[in-house]
Tab-separated table of C-alpha atoms and ligand atoms in Angstrom:
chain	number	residue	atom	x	y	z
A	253	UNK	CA	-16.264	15.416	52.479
A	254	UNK	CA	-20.136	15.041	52.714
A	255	UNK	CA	-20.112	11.465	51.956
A	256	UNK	CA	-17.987	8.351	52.796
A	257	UNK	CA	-18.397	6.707	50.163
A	258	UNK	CA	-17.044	3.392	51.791
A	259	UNK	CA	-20.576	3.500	53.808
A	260	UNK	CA	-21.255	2.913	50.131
A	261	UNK	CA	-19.522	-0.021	49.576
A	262	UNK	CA	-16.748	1.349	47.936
A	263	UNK	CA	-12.826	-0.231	48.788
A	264	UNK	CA	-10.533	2.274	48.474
A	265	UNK	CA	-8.029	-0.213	46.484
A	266	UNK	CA	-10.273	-0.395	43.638
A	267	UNK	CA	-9.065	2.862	42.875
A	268	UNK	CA	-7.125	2.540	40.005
A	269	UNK	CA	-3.106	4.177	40.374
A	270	UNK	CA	-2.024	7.492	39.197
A	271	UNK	CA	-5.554	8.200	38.039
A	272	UNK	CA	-6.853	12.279	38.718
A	273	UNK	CA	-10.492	11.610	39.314
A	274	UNK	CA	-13.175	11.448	41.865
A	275	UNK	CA	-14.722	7.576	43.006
A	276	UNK	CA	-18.550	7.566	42.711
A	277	UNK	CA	-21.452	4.933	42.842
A	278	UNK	CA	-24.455	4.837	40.385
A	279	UNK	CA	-27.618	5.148	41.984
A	280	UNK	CA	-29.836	4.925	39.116
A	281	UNK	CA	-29.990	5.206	35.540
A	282	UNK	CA	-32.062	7.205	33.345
A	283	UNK	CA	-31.818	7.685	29.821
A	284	UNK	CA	-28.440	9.498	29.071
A	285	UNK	CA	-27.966	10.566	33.078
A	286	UNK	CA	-26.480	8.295	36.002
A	287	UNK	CA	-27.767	9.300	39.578
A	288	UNK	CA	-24.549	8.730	41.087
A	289	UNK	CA	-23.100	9.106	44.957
A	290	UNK	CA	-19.799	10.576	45.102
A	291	UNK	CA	-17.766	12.319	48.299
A	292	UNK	CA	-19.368	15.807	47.629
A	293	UNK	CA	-23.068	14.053	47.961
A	294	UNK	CA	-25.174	13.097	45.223
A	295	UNK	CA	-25.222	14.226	41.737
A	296	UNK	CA	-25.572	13.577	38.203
A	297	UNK	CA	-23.119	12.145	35.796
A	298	UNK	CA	-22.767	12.030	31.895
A	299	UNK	CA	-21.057	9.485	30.111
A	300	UNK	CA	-18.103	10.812	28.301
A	301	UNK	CA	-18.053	10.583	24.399
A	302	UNK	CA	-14.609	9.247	23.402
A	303	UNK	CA	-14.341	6.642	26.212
A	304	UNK	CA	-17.728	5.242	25.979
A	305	UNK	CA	-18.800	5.371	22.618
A	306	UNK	CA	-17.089	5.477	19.229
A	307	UNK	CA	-14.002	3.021	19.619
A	308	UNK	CA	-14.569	2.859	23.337
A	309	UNK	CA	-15.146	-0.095	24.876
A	310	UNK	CA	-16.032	0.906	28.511
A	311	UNK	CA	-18.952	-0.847	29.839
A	312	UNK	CA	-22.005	1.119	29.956
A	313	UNK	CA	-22.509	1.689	34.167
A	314	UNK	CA	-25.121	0.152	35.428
A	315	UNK	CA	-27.270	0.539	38.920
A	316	UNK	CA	-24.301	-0.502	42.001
A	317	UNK	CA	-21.761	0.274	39.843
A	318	UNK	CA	-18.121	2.411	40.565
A	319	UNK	CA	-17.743	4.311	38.310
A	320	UNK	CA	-14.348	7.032	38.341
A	321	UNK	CA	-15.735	11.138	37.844
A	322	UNK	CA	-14.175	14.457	36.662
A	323	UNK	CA	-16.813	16.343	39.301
A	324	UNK	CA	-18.116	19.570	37.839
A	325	UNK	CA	-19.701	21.362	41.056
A	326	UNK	CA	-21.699	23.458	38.507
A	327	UNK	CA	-23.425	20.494	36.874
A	328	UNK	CA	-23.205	17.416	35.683
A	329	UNK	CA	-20.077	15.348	36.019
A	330	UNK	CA	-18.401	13.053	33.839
A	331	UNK	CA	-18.487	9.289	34.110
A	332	UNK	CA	-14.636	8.455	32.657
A	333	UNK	CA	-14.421	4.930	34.094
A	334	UNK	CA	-16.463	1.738	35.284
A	335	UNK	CA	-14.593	0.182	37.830
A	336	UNK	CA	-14.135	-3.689	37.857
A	337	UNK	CA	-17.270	-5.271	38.598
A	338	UNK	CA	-17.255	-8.273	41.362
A	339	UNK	CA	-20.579	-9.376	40.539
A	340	UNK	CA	-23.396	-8.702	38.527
A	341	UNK	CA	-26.598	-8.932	36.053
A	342	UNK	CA	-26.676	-9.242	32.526
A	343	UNK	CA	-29.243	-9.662	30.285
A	344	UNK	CA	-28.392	-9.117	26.172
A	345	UNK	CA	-29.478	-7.140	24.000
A	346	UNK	CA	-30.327	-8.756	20.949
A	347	UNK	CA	-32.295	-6.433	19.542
A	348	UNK	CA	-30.619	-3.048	18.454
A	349	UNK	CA	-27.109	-3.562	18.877
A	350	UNK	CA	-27.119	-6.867	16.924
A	351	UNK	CA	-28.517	-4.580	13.506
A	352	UNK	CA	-26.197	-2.272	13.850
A	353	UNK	CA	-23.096	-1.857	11.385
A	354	UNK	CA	-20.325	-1.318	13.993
A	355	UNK	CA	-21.474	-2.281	17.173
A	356	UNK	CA	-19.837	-4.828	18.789
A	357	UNK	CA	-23.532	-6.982	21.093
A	358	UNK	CA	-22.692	-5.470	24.411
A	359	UNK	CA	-24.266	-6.941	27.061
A	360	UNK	CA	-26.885	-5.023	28.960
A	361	UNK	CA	-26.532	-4.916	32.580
A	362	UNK	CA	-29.153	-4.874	35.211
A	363	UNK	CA	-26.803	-4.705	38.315
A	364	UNK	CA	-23.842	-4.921	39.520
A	365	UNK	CA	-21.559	-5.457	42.754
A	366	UNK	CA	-24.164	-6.971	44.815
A	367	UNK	CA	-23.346	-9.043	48.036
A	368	UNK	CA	-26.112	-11.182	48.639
A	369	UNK	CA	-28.935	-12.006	46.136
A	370	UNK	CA	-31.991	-12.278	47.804
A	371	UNK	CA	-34.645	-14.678	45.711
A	372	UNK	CA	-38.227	-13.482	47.203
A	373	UNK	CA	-40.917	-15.793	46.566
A	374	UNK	CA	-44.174	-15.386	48.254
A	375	UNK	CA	-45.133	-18.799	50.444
A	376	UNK	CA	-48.917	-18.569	49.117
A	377	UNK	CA	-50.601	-18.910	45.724
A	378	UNK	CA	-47.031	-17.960	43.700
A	379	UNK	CA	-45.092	-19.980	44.989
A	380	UNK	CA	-43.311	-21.884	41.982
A	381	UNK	CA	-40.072	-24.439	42.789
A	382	UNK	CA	-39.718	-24.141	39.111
A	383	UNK	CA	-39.085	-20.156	39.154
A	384	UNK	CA	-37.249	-20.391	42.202
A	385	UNK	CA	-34.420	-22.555	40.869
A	386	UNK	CA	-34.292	-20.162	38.429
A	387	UNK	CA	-33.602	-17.218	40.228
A	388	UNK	CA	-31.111	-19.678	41.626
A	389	UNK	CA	-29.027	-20.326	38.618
A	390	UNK	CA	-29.405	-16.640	37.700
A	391	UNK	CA	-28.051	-16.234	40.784
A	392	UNK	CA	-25.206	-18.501	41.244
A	393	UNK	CA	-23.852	-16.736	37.930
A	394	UNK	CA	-23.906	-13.454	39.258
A	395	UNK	CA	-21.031	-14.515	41.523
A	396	UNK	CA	-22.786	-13.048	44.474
A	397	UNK	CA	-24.106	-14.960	47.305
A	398	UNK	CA	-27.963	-16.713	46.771
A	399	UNK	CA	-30.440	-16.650	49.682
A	400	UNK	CA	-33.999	-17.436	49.463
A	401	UNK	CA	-37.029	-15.672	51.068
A	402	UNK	CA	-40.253	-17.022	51.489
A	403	UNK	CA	-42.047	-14.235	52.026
A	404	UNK	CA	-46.194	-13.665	53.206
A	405	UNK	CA	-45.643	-16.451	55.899
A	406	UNK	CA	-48.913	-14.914	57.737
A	407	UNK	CA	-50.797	-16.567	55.261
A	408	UNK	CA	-50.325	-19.874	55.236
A	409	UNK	CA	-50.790	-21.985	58.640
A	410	UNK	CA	-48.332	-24.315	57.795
A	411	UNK	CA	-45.301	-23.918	55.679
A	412	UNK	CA	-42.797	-26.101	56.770
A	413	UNK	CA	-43.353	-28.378	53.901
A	414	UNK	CA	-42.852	-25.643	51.271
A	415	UNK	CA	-39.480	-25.226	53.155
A	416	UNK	CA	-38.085	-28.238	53.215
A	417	UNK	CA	-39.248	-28.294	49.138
A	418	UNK	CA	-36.847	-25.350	48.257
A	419	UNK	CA	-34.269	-26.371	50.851
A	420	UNK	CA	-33.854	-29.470	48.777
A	421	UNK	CA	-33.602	-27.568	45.275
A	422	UNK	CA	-31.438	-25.326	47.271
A	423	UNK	CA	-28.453	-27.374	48.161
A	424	UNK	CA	-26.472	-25.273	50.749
A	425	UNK	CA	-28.120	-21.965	50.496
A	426	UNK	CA	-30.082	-19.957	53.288
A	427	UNK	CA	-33.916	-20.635	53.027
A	428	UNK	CA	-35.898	-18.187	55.048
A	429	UNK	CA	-39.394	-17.848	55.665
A	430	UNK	CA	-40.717	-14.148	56.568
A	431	UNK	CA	-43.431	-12.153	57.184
A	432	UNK	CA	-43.269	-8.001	56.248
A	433	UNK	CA	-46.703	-8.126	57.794
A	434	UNK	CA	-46.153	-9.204	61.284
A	435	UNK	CA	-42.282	-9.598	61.020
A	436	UNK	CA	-41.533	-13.075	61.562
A	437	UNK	CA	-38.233	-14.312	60.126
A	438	UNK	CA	-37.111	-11.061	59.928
A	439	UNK	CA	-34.557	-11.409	62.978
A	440	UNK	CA	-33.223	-14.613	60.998
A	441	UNK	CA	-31.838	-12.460	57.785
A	442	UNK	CA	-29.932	-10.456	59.920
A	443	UNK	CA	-26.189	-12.117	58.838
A	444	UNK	CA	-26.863	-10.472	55.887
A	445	UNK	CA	-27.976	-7.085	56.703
A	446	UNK	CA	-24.881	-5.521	57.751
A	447	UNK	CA	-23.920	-2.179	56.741
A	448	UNK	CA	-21.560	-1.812	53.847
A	449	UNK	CA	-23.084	-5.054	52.156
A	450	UNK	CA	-25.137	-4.533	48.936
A	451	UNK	CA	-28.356	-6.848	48.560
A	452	UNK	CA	-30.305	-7.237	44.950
A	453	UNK	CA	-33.685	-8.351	45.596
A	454	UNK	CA	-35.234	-11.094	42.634
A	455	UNK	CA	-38.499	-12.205	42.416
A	456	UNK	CA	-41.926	-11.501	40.159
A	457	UNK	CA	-44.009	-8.049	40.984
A	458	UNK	CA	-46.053	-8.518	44.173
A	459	UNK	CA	-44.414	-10.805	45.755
A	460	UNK	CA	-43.731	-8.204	48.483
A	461	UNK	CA	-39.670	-6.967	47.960
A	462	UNK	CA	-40.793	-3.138	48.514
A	463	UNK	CA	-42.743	-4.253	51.698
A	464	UNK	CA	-39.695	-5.997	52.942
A	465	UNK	CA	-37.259	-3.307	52.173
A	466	UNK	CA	-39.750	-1.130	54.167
A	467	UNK	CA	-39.517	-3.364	57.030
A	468	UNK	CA	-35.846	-3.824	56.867
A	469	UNK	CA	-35.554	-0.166	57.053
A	470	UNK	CA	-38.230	0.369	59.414
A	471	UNK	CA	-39.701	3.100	57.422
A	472	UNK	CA	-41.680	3.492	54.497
A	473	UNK	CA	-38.824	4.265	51.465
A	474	UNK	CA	-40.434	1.908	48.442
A	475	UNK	CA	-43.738	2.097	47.109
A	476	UNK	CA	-46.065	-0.631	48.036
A	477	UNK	CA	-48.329	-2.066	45.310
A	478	UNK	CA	-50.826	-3.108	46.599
A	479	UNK	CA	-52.435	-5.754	45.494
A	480	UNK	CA	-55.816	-7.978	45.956
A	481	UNK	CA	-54.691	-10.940	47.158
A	482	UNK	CA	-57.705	-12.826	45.484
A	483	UNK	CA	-56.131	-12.786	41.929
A	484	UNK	CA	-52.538	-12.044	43.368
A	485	UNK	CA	-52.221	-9.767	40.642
A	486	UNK	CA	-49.824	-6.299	41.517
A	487	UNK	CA	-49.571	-3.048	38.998
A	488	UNK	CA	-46.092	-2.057	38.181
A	489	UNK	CA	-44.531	0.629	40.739
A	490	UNK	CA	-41.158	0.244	40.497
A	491	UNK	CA	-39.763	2.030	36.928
A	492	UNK	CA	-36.385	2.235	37.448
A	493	UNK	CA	-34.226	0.490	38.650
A	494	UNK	CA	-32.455	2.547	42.267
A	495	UNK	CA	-29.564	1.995	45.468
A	496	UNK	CA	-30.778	2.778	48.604
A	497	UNK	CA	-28.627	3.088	51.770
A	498	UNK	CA	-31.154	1.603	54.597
A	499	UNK	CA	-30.834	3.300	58.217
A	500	UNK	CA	-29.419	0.206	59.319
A	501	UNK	CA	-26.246	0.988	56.922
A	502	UNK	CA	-27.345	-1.807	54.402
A	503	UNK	CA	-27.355	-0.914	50.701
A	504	UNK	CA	-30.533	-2.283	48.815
A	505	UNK	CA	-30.619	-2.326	44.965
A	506	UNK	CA	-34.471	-3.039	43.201
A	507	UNK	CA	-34.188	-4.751	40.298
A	508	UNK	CA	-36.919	-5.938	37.468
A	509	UNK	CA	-37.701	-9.235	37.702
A	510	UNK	CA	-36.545	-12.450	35.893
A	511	UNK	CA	-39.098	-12.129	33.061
A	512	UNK	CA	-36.506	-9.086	31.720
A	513	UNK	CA	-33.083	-10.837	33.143
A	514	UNK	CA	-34.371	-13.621	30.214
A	515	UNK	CA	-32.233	-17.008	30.288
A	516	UNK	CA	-29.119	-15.799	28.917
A	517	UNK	CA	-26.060	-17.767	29.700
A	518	UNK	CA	-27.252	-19.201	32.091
A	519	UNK	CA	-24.478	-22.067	31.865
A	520	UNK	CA	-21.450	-21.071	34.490
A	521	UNK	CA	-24.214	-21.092	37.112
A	522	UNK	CA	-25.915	-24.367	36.613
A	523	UNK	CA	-23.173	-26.439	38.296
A	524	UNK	CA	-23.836	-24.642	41.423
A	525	UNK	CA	-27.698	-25.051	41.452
A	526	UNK	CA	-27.863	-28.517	40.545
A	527	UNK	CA	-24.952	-29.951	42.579
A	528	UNK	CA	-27.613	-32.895	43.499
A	529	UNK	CA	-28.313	-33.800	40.045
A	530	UNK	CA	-24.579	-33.325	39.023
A	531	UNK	CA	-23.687	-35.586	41.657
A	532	UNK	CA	-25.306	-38.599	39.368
A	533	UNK	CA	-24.234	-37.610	35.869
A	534	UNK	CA	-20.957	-39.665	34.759
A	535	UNK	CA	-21.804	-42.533	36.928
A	536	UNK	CA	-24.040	-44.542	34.440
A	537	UNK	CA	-22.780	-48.078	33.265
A	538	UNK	CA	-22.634	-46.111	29.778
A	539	UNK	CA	-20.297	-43.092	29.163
A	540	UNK	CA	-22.785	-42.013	26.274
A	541	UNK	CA	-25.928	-42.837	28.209
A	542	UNK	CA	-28.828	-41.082	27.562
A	543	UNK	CA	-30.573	-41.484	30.501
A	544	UNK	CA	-33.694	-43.134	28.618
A	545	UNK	CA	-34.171	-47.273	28.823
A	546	UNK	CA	-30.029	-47.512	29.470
A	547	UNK	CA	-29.686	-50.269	31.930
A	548	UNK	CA	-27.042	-49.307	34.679
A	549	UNK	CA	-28.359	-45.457	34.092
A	550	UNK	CA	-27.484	-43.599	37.683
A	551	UNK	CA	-30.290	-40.986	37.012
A	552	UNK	CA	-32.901	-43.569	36.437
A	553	UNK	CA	-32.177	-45.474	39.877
A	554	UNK	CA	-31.977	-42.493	41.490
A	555	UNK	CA	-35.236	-41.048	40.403
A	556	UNK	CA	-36.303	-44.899	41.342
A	557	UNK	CA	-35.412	-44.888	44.624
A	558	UNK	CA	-36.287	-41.468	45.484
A	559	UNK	CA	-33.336	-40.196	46.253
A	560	UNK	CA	-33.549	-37.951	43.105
A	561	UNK	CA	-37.075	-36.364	42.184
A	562	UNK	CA	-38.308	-36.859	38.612
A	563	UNK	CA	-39.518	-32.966	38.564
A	564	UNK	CA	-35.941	-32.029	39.580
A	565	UNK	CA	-34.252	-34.328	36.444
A	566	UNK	CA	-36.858	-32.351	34.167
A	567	UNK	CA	-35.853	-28.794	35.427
A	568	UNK	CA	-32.271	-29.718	35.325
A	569	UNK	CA	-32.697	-30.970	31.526
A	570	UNK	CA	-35.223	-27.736	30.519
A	571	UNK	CA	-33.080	-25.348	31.755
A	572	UNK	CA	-29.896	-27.310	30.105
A	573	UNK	CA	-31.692	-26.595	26.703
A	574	UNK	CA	-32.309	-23.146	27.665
A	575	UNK	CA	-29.184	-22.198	28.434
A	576	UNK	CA	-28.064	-24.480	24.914
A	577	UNK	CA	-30.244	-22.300	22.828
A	578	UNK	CA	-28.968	-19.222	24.548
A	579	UNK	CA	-25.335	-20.486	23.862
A	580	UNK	CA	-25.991	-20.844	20.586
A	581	UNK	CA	-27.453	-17.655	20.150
A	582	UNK	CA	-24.247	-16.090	21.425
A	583	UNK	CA	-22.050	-18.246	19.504
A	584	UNK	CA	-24.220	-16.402	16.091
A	585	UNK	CA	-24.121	-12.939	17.781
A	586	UNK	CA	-20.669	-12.962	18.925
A	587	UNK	CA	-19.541	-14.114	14.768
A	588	UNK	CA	-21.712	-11.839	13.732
A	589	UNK	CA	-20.042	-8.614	15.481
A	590	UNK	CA	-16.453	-9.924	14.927
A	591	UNK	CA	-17.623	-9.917	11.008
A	592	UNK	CA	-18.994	-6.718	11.702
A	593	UNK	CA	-16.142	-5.675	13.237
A	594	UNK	CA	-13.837	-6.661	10.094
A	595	UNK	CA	-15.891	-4.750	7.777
A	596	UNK	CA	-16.112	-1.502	10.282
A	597	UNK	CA	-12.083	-2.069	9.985
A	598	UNK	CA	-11.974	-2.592	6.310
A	599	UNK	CA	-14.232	0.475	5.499
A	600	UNK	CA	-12.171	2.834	7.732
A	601	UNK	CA	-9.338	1.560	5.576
A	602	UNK	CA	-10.739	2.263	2.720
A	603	UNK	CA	-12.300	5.526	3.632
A	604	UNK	CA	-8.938	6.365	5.370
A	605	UNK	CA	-6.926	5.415	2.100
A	606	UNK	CA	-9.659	7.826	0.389
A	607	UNK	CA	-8.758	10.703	2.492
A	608	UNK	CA	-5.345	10.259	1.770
A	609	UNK	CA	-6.038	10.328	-1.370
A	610	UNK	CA	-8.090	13.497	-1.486
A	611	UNK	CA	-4.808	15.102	0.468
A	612	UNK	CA	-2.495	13.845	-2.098
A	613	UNK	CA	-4.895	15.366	-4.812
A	614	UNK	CA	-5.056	18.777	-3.209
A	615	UNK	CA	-1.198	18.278	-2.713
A	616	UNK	CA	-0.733	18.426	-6.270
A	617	UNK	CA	-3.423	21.021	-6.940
A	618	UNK	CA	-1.914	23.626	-4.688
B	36	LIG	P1	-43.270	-6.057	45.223
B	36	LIG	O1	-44.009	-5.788	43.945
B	36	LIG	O2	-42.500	-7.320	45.157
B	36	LIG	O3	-42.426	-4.901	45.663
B	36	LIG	O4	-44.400	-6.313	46.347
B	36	LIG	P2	-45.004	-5.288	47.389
B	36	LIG	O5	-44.088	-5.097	48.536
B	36	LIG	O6	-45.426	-4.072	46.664
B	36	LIG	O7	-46.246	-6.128	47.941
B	36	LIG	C1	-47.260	-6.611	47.083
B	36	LIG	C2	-48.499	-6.924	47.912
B	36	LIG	O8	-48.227	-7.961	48.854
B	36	LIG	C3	-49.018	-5.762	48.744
B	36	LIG	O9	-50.425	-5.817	48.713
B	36	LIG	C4	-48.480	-6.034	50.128
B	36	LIG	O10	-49.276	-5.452	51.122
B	36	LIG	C5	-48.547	-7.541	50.169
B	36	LIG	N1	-47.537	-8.088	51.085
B	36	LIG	C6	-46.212	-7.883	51.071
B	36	LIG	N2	-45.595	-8.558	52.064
B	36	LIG	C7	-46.575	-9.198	52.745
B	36	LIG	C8	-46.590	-10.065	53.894
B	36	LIG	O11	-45.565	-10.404	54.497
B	36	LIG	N3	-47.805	-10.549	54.277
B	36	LIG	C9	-48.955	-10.225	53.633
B	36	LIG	N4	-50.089	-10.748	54.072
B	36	LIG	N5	-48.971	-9.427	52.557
B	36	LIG	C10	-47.808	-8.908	52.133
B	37	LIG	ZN1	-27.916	-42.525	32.510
């Protein structure tokens, strides 16, 4: 064994029983070929045909998942299973799959079986409370745990304010302010950087994930894009999406940032980001109150005595209409491939019927 691949994460009970095949863990994803990590090292893997595609309906692996291999040691393996996830990121696809006759809308996953999400935004010019609670939701759905990371502290004098801003948004997750630069904060994430856990990085382009990763590991292993801080504007390094073991035993996956995770269902984590705002809905005088001119409306007084901010009450009811209009676009997609799915069946039928039909001709010809 060159590789253990419980260094990787892996539990040996999420091996499925009575099943001949080798445990790996996708490293990356290319086109058609997985970079996967497996006990005789790292290799490539292939999907197979008949379990992934045709009437298969095996998720396609994604970046941190386990996946189950036949190894070939004289080329590429074959990807047979995708383990169970425990966590992950979706984002759907709504453009090709939806056209097609068949195919059922699968969702398109970014990552999966993550620990910790960490939510880097940088304290200066970017930061945005708005895009933070964001990442927040997104995370909270993931099923993994949120922390936040204020990164670039070396450039502000004074950032205790910005703090205490997301701290608020941020009810009962880890707010950390950090410096790659000089290394403050750094000591502070160390809970979470313990070998075996996986960490997903979120945040826009340049605002410093591969320069923390760097200093986590204490070596140079991402690509810094460097960028002029006067228009705080970064070129694109990272293409695709990778799982890096760190020295320090702590698995890193690089993701894209929210702009491609989109919105998308962003429903089953909005109770956990807004447990502040939750905590005044269904107290109004009015069961049906819409929290306009109501008298006895809970929001209202709240927002009026400061205990809830105005900004907050928007964000909460922008990224309820988000996540409606996403909803609804599932609702549509998800009819639309169960009617595509009865007319995939009904053609086989008829094409099946046809066949039998052409045998019973020859039948009688012969
Ligand atoms: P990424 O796109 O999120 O991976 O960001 P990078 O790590 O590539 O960093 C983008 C730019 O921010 C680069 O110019 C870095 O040198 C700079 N940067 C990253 N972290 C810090 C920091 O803590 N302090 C300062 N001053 N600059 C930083
Ligand atoms: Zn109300």
């Amino acid at each position: 064994m060159i590789v253990d691949l419980t260094d990787y994460g892996f539990i040996p009970t999420m091996m499925p029983e009575g099943v001949n095949a080798v445990p790996a863990r996708v490293t990356a994803v290319h086109k058609e070929r997985y970079e996967i990590i497996c006990e005789y090292g790292q290799t490539f893997g292939r999907l197979k045909a008949g379990i992934y595609y045709g009437d298969g309906y095996e998720s396609f692996p994604t970046v941190g998942d386990f996946v189950l291999i036949q190894y070939n040691f004289s080329g590429d393996s074959l990807i047979i299973k995708t383990l169970e996830r425990k966590s992950k990121f979706a984002r759907n696809d709504f453009s090709g799959h939806a056209a097609g006759f068949v195919k059922t809308v699968k969702e398109q996953l970014v990552a999966a079986n993550f620990d910790y999400v960490f939510i880097m935004a940088s304290l200066n010019r970017d930061f945005n409370l708005k895009r933070i609670e964001r990442y927040l939701t997104l995370a909270w759905q993931s099923g993994a745990i949120p922390v936040v990371v204020l990164t670039k502290a070396d450039l502000m004098e004074d950032f205790a304010e910005n703090v205490r801003a997301v701290e608020k948004i941020a009810p009962g997750v880890g707010v950390y302010p950090v410096s790659a630069k000089t290394g403050y904060g750094i000591d502070k994430l160390s809970d979470y950087l313990k070998p075996r856990k996986t960490i997903v990085f979120l945040g826009s382009s340049g605002v410093g994930k591969s320069s923390l990763v760097n200093a986590l590991a204490g070596e140079e292993i991402m690509a810094v894009n460097e960028i002029r801080e006067d228009d705080s504007r970064g070129r694109h390094t990272t293409t695709h999406r990778q799982l890096i073991k760190l020295p320090n035993g702590v698995i890193v996956i690089d993701t894209p940032g929210m702009r491609e995770l989109g919105m998308w269902d962003v429903n089953t984590g909005l109770d956990e980001a807004f447990t502040d705002v939750k905590g005044y809905l269904g107290k109004c005088r009015f069961s049906d109150c819409r929290h306009k001119t109501e008298p006895g409306c809970a929001i209202k007084e709240a927002i009026a005595n400061g205990e809830l901010s105005e900004e907050r009450w928007k964000s909460y009811q922008q990224i309820m209409r988000e996540a409606k209009f996403a909803e609804n676009k599932s609702v549509f997609l998800h009819d639309k491939s169960k009617r595509d799915k009865a007319i995939a069946q009904f053609s086989k039928q008829i094409n099946s019927k046809r066949r039998a039909g052409n045998q019973a001709d020859r039948d009688v010809f012969y």
